[in-house]
mmCIF file with all atom_site columns, C-alpha atoms and ligand atoms in Angstrom:
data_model
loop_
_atom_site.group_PDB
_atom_site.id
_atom_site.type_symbol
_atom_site.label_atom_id
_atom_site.label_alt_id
_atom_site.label_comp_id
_atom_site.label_asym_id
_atom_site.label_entity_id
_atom_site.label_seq_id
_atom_site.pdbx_PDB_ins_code
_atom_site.Cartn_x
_atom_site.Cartn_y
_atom_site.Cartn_z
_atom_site.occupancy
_atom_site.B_iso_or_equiv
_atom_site.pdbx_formal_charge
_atom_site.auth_seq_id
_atom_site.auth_comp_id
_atom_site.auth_asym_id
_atom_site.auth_atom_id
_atom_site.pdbx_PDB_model_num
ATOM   1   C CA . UNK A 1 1   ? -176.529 108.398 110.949 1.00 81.00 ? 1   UNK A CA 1
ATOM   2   C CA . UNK A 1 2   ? -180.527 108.973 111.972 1.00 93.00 ? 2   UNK A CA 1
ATOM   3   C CA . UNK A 1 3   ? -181.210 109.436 115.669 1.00 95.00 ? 3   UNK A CA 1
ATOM   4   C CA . UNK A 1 4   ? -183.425 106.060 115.122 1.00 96.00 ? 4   UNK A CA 1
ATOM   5   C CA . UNK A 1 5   ? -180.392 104.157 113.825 1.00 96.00 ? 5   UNK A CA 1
ATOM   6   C CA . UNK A 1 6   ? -178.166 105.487 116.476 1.00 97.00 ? 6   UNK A CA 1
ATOM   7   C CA . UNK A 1 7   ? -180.458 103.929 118.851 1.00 98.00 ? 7   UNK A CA 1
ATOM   8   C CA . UNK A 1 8   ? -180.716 100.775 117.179 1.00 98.00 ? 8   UNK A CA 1
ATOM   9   C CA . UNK A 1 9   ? -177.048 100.500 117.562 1.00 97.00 ? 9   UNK A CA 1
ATOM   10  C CA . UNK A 1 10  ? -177.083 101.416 121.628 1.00 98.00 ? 10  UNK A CA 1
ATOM   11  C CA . UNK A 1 11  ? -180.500 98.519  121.903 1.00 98.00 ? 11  UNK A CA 1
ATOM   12  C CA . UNK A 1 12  ? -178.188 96.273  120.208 1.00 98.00 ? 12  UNK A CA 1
ATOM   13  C CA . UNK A 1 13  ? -175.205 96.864  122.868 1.00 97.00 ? 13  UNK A CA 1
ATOM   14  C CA . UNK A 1 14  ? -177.723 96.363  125.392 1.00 98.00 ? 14  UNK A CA 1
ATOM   15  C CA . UNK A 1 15  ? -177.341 92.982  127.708 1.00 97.00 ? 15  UNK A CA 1
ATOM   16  C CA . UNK A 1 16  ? -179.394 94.321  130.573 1.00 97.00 ? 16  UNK A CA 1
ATOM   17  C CA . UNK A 1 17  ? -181.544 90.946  130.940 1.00 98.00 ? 17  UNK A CA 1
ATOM   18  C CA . UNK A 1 18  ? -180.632 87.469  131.429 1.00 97.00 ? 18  UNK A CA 1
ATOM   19  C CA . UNK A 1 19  ? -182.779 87.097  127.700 1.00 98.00 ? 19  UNK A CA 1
ATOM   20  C CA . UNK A 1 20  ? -180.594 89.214  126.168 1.00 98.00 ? 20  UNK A CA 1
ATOM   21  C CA . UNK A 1 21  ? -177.435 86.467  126.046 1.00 96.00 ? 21  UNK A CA 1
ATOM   22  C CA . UNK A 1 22  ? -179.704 83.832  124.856 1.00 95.00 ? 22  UNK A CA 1
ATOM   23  C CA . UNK A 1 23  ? -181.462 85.873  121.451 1.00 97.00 ? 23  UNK A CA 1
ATOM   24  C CA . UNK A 1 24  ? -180.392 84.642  118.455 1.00 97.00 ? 24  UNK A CA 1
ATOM   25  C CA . UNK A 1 25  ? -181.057 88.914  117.670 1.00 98.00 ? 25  UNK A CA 1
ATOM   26  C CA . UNK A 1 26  ? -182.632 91.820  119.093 1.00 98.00 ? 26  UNK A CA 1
ATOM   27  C CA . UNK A 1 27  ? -185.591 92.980  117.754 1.00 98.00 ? 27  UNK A CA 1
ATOM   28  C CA . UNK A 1 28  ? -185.693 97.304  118.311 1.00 98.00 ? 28  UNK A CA 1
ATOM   29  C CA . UNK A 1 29  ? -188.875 98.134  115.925 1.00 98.00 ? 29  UNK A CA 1
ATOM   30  C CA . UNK A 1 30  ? -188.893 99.410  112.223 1.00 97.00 ? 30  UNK A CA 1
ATOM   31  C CA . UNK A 1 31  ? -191.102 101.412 110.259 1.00 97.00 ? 31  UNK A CA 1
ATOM   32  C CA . UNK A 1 32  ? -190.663 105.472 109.371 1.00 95.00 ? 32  UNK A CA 1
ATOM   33  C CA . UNK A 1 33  ? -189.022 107.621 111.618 1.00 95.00 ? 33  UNK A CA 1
ATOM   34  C CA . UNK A 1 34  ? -191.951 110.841 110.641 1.00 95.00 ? 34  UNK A CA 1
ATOM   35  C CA . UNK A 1 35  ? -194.534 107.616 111.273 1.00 97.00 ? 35  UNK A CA 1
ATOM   36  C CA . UNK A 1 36  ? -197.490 109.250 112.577 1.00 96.00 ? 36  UNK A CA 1
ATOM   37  C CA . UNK A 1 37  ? -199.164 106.128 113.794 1.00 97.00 ? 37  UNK A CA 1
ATOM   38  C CA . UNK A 1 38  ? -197.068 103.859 116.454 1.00 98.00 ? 38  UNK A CA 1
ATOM   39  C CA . UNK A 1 39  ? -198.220 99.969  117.267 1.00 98.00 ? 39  UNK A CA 1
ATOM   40  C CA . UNK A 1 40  ? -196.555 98.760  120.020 1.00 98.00 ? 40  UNK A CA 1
ATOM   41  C CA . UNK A 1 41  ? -196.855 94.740  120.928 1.00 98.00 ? 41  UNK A CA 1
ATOM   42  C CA . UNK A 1 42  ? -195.357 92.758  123.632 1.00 98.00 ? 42  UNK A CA 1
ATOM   43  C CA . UNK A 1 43  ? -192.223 91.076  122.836 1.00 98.00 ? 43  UNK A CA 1
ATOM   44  C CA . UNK A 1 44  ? -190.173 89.220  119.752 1.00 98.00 ? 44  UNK A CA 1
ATOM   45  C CA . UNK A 1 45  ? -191.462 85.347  119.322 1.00 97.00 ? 45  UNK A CA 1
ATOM   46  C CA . UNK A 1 46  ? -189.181 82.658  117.268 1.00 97.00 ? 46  UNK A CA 1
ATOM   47  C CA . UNK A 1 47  ? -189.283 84.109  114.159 1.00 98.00 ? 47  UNK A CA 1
ATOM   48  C CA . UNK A 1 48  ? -188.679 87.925  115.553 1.00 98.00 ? 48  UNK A CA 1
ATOM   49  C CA . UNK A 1 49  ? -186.007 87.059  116.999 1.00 98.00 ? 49  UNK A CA 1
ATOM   50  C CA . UNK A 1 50  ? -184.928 84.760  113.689 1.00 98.00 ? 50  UNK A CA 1
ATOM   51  C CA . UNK A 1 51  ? -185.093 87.748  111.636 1.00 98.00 ? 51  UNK A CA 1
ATOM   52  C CA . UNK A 1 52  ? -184.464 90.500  114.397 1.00 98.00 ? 52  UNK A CA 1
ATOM   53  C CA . UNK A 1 53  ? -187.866 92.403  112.984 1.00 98.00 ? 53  UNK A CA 1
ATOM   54  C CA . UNK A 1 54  ? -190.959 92.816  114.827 1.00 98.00 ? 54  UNK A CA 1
ATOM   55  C CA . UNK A 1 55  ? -194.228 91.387  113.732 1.00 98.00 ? 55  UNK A CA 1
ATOM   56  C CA . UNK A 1 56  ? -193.159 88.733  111.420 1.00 98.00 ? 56  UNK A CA 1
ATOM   57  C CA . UNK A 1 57  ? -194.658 85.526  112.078 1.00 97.00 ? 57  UNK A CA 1
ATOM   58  C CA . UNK A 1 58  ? -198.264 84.274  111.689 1.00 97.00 ? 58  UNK A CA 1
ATOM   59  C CA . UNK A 1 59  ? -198.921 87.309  114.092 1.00 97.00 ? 59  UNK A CA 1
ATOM   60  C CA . UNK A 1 60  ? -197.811 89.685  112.122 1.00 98.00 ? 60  UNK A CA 1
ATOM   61  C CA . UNK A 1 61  ? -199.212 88.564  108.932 1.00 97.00 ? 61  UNK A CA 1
ATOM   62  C CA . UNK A 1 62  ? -202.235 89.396  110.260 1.00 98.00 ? 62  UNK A CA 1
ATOM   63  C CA . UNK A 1 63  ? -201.426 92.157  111.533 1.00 98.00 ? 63  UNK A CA 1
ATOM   64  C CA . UNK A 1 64  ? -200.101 93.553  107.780 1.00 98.00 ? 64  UNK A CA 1
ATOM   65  C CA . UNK A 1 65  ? -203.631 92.264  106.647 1.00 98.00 ? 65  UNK A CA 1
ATOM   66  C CA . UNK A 1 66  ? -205.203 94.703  109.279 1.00 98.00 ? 66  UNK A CA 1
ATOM   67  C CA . UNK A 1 67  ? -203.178 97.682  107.815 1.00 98.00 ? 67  UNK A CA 1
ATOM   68  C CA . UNK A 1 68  ? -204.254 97.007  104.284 1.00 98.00 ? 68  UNK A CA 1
ATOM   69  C CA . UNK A 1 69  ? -207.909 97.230  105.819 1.00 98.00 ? 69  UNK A CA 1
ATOM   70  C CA . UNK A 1 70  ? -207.134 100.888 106.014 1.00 98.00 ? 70  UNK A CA 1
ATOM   71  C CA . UNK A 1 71  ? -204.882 101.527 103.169 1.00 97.00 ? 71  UNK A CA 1
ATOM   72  C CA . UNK A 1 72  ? -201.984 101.746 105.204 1.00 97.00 ? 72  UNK A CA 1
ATOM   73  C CA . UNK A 1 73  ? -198.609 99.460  104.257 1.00 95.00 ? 73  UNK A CA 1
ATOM   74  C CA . UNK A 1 74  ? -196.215 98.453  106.822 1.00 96.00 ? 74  UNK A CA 1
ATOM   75  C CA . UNK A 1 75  ? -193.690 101.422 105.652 1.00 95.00 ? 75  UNK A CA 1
ATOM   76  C CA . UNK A 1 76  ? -196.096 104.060 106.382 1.00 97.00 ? 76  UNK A CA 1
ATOM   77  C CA . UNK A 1 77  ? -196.435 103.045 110.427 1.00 98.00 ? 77  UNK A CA 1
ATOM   78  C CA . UNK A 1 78  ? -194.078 102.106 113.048 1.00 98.00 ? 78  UNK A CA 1
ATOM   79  C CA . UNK A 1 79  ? -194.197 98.934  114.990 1.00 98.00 ? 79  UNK A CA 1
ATOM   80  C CA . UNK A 1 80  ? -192.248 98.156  118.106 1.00 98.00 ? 80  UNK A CA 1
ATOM   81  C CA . UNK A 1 81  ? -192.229 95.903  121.090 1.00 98.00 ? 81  UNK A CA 1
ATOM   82  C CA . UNK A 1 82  ? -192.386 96.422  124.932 1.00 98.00 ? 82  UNK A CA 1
ATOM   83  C CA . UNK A 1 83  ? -189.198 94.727  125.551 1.00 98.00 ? 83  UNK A CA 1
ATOM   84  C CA . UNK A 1 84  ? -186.855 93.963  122.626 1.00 98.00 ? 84  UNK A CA 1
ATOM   85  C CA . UNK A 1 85  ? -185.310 90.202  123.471 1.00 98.00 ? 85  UNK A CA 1
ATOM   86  C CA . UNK A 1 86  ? -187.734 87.205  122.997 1.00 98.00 ? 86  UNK A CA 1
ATOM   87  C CA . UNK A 1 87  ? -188.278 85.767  125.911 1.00 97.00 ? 87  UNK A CA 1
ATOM   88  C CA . UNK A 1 88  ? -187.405 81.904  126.022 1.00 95.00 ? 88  UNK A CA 1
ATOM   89  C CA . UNK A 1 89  ? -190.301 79.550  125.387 1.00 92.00 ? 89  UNK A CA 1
ATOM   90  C CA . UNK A 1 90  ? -192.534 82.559  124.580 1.00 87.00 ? 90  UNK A CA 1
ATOM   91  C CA . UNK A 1 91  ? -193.408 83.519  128.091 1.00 96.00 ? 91  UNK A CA 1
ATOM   92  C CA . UNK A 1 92  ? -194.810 86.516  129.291 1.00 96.00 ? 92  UNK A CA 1
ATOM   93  C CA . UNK A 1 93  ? -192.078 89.182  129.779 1.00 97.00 ? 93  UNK A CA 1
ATOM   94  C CA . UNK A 1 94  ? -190.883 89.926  133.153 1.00 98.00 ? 94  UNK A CA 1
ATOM   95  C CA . UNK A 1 95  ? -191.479 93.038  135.397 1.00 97.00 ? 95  UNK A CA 1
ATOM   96  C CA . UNK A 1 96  ? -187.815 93.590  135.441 1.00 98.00 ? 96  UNK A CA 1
ATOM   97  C CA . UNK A 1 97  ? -187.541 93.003  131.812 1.00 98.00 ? 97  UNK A CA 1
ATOM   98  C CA . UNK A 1 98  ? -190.450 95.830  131.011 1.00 98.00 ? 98  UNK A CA 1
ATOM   99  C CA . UNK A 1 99  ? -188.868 97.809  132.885 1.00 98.00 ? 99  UNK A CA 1
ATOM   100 C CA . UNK A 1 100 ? -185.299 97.887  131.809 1.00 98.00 ? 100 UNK A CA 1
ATOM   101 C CA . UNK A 1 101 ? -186.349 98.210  128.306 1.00 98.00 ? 101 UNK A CA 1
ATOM   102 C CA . UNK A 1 102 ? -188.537 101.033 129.041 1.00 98.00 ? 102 UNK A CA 1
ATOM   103 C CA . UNK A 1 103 ? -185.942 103.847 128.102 1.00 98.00 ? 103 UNK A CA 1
ATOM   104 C CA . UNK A 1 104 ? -185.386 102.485 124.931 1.00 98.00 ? 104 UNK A CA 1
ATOM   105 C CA . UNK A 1 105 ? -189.426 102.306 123.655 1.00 98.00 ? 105 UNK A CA 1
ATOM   106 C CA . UNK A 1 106 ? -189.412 105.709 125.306 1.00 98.00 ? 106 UNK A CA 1
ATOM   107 C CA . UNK A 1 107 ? -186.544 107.542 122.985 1.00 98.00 ? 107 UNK A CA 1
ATOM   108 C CA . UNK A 1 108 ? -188.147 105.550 120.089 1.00 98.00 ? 108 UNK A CA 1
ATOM   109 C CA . UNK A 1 109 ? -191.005 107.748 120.289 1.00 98.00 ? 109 UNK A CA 1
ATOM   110 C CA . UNK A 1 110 ? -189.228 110.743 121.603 1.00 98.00 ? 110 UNK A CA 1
ATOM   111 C CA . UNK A 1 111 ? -187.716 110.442 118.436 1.00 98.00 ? 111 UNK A CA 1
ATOM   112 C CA . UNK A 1 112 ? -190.711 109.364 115.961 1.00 98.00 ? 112 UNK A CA 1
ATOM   113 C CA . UNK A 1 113 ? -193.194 111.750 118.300 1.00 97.00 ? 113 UNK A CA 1
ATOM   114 C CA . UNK A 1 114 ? -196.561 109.781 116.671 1.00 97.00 ? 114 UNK A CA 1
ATOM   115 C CA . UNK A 1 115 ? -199.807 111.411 116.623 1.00 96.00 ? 115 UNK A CA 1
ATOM   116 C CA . UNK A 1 116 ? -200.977 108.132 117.518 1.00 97.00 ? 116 UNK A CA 1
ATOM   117 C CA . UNK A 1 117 ? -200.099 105.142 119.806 1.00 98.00 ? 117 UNK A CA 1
ATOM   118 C CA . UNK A 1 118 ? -202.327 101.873 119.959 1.00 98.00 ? 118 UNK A CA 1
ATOM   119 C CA . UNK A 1 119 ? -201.141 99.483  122.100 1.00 98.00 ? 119 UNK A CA 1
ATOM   120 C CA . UNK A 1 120 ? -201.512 95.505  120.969 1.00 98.00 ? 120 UNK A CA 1
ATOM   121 C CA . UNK A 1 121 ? -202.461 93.519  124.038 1.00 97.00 ? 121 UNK A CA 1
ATOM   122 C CA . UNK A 1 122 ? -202.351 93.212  127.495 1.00 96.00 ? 122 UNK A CA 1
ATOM   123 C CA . UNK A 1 123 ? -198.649 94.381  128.352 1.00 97.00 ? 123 UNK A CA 1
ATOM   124 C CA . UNK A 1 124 ? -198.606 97.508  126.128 1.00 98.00 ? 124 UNK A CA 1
ATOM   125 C CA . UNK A 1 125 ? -201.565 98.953  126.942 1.00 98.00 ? 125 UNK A CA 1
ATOM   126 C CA . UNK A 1 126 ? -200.724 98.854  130.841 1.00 97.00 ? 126 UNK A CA 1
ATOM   127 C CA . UNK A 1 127 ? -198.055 101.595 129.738 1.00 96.00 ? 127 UNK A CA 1
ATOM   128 C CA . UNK A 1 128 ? -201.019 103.583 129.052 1.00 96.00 ? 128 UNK A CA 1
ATOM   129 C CA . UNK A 1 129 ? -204.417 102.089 130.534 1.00 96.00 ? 129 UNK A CA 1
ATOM   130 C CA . UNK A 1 130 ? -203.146 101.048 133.839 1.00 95.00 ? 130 UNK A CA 1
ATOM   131 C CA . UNK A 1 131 ? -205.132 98.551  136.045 1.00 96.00 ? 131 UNK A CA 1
ATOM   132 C CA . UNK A 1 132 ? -207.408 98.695  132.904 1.00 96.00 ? 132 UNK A CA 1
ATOM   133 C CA . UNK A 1 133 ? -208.958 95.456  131.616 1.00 96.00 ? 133 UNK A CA 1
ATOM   134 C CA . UNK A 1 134 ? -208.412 94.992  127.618 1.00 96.00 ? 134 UNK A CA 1
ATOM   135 C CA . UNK A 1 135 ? -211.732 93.557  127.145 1.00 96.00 ? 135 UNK A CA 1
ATOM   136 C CA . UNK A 1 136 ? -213.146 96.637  128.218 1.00 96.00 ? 136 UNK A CA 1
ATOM   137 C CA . UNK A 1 137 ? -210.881 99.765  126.647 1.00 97.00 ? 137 UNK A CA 1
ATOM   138 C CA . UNK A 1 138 ? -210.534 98.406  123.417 1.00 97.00 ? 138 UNK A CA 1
ATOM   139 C CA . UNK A 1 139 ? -211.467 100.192 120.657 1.00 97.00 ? 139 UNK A CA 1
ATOM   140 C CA . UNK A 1 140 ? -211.308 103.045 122.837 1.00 96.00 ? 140 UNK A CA 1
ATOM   141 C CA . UNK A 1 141 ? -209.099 105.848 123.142 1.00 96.00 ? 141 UNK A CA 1
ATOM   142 C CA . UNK A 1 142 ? -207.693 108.857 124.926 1.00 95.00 ? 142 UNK A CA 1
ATOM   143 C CA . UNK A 1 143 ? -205.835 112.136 124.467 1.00 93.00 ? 143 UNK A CA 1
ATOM   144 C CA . UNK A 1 144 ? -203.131 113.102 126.272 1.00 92.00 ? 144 UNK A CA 1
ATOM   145 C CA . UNK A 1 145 ? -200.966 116.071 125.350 1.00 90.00 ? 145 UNK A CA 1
ATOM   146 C CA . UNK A 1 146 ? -202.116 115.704 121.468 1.00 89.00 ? 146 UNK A CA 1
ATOM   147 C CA . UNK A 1 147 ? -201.147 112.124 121.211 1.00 94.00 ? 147 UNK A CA 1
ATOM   148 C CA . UNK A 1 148 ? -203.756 109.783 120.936 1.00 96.00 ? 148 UNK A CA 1
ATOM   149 C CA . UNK A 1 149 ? -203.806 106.022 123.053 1.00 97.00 ? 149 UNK A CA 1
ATOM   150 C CA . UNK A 1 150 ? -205.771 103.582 121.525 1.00 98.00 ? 150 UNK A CA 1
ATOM   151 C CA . UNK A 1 151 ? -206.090 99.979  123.153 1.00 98.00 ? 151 UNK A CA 1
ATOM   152 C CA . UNK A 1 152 ? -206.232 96.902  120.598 1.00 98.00 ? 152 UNK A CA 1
ATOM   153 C CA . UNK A 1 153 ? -205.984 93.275  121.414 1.00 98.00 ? 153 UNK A CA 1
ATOM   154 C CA . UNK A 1 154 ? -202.975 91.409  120.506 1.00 98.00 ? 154 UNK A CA 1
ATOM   155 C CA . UNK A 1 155 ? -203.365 90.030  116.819 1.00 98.00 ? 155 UNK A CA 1
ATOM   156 C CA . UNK A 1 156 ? -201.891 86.460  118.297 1.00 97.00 ? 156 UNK A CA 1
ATOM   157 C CA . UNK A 1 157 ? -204.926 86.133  120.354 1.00 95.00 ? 157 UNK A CA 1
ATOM   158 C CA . UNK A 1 158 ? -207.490 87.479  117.854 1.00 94.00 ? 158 UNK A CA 1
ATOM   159 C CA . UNK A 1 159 ? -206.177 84.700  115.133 1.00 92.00 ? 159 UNK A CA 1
ATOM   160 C CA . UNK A 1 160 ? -207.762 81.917  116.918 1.00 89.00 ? 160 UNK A CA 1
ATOM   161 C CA . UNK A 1 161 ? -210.820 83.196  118.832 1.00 95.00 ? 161 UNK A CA 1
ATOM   162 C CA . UNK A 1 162 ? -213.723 84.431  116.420 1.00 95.00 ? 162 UNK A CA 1
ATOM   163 C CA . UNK A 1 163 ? -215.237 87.125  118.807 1.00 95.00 ? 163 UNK A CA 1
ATOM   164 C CA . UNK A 1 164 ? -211.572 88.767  119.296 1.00 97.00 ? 164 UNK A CA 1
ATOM   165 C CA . UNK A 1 165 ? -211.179 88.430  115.699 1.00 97.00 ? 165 UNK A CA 1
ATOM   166 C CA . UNK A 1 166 ? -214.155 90.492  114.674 1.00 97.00 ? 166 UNK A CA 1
ATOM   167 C CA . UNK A 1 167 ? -213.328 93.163  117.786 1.00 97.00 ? 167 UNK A CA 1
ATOM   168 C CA . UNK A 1 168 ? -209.887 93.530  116.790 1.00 98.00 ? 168 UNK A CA 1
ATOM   169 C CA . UNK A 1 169 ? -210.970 94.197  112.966 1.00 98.00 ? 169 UNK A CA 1
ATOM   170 C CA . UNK A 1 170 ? -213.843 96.323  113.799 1.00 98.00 ? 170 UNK A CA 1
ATOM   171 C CA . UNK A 1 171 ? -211.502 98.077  115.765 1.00 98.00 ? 171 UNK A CA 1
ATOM   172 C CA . UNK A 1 172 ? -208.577 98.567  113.367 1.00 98.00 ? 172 UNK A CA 1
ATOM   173 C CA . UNK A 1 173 ? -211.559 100.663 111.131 1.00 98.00 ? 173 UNK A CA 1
ATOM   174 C CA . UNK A 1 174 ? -211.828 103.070 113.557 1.00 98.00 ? 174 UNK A CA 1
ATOM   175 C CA . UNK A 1 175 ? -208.198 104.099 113.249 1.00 98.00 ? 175 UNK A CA 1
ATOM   176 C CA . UNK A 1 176 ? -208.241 106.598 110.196 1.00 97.00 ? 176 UNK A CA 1
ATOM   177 C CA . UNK A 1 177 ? -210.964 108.843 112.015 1.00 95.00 ? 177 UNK A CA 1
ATOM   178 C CA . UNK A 1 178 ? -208.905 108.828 114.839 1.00 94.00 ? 178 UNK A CA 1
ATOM   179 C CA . UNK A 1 179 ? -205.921 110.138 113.058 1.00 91.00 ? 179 UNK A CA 1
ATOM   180 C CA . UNK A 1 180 ? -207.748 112.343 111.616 1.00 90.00 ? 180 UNK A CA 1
ATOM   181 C CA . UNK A 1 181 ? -208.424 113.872 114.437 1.00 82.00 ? 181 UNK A CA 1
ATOM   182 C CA . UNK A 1 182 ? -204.978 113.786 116.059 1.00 76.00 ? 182 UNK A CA 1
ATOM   183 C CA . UNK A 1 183 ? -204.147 115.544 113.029 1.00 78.00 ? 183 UNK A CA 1
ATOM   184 C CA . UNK A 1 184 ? -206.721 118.155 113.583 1.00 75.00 ? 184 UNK A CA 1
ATOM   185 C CA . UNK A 1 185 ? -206.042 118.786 117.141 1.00 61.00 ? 185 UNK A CA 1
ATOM   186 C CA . UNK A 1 186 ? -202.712 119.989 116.130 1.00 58.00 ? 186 UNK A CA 1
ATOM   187 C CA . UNK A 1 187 ? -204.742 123.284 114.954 1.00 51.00 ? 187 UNK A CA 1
ATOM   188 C CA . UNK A 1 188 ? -207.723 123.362 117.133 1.00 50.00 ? 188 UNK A CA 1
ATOM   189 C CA . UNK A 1 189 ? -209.364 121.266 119.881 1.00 52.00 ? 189 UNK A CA 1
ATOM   190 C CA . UNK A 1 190 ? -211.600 118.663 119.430 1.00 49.00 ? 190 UNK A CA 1
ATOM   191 C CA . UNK A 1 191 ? -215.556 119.023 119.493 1.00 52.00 ? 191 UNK A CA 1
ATOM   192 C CA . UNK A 1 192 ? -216.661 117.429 122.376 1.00 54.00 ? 192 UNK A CA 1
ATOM   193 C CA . UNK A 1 193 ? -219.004 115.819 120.225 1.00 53.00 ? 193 UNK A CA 1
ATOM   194 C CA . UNK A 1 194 ? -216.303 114.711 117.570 1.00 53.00 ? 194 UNK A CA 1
ATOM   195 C CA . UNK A 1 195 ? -214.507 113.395 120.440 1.00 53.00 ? 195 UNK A CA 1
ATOM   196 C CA . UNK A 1 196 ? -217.582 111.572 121.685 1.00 53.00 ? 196 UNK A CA 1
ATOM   197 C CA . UNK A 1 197 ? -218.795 110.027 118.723 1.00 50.00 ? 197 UNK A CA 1
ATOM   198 C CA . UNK A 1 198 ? -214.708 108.370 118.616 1.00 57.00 ? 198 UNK A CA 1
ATOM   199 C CA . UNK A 1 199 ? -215.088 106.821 122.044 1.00 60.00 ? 199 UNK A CA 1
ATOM   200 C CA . UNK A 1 200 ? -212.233 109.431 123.132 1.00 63.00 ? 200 UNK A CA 1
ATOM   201 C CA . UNK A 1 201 ? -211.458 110.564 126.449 1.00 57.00 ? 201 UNK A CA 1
ATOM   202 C CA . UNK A 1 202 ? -209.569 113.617 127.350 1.00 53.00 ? 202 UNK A CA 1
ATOM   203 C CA . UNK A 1 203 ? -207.354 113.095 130.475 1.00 46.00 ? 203 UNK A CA 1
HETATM 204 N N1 . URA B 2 .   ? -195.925 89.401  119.133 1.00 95.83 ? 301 URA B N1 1
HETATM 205 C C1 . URA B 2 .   ? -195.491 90.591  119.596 1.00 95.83 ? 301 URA B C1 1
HETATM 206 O O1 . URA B 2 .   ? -196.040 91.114  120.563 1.00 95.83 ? 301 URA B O1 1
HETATM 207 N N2 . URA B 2 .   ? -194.495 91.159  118.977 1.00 95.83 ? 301 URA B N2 1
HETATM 208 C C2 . URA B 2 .   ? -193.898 90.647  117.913 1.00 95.83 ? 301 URA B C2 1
HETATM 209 O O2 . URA B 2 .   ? -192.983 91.273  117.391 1.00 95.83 ? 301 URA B O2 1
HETATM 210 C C3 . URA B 2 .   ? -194.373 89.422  117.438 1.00 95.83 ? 301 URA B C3 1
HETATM 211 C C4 . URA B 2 .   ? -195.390 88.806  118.055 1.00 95.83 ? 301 URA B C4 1
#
């Protein structure tokens, strides 16, 4: 058994939260365990937690559509959630529910170890931008330890407002550079001007 389906199996044990007896099924993630990119959303809606995969509904259509703008399929990434239960009537997860569900996001990459992270919406990026305001760190990122964080808005809110639509596919482009260069780093450090010309902070 793979490390990533042993943990699927210990998520699925898991009835931490209140939300957890009411899912119809828990939603861990999918995508390749040697992934080197990571997207990580919010939390399962209706038909997540129908299917018990991430980034299925109208949401993630779109968000498929975004990875065929750079020549990337579904199989090739990872996608995951900030907490794995849907959350009744689609509200906004909990404080306690973040953070019991925590541990599990953080052995999912402990065990796919991305190059790269983006974080879709609000919740996700406070993981790694916090007290950060999306509107303004999208489409940027920053390196930490050779992993790079890159701030997206949530596909569900670009679908129905034109400006966050255009931001969120402008900023989808910028992704294969940015891999590019986590890949690079790997050997050598980054230009400062490579760096700069990607929007990328080093913290
Ligand atoms: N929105 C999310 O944040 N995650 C999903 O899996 C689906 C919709």
């Amino acid at each position: 058994m793979s490390a990533l389906t042993e943990l699927y199996q210990q998520i699925h044990d898991c009835f931490k939260c209140e939300i957890a007896k009411r899912r119809c099924q828990v939603v861990p993630g999918e995508g390749a365990e040697n992934a080197e990119i990571m997207f990580i959303g919010e939390a399962p809606g209706w038909h997540e937690d129908q299917q018990g995969r991430p980034f299925v509904g109208q949401a993630g259509q779109y968000l498929d559509r975004l990875l065929v703008s750079i020549n990337l399929k579904r199989a090739q990434v990872y996608i995951a959630n900030v907490i794995k239960c849907r959350p009744p009537d689609n509200r906004d997860p909990l404080p306690s529910e973040i953070s019991n569900c925590r541990h599990w996001l953080d052995s999912q990459i402990e065990i796919i170890k991305p190059r790269m992270i983006v974080t879709l919406g609000r919740y996700s990026m406070a993981r790694y931008f916090p007290g950060k305001s999306i509107s303004k760190i999208h489409g940027t990122a920053q390196k930490q330890e050779g992993v790079i964080y890159y701030a997206m808005y949530h596909p569900a809110a670009a679908l129905h407002q034109t400006s966050l639509k255009l931001a969120i596919e402008a900023d989808m482009l910028k992704i294969p550079k940015l891999l590019a260069e986590a890949n690079r780093v790997q050997e050598a450090k980054p230009t400062t001007e490579s760096a700069q010309q990607l929007n990328m902070f080093e913290v």
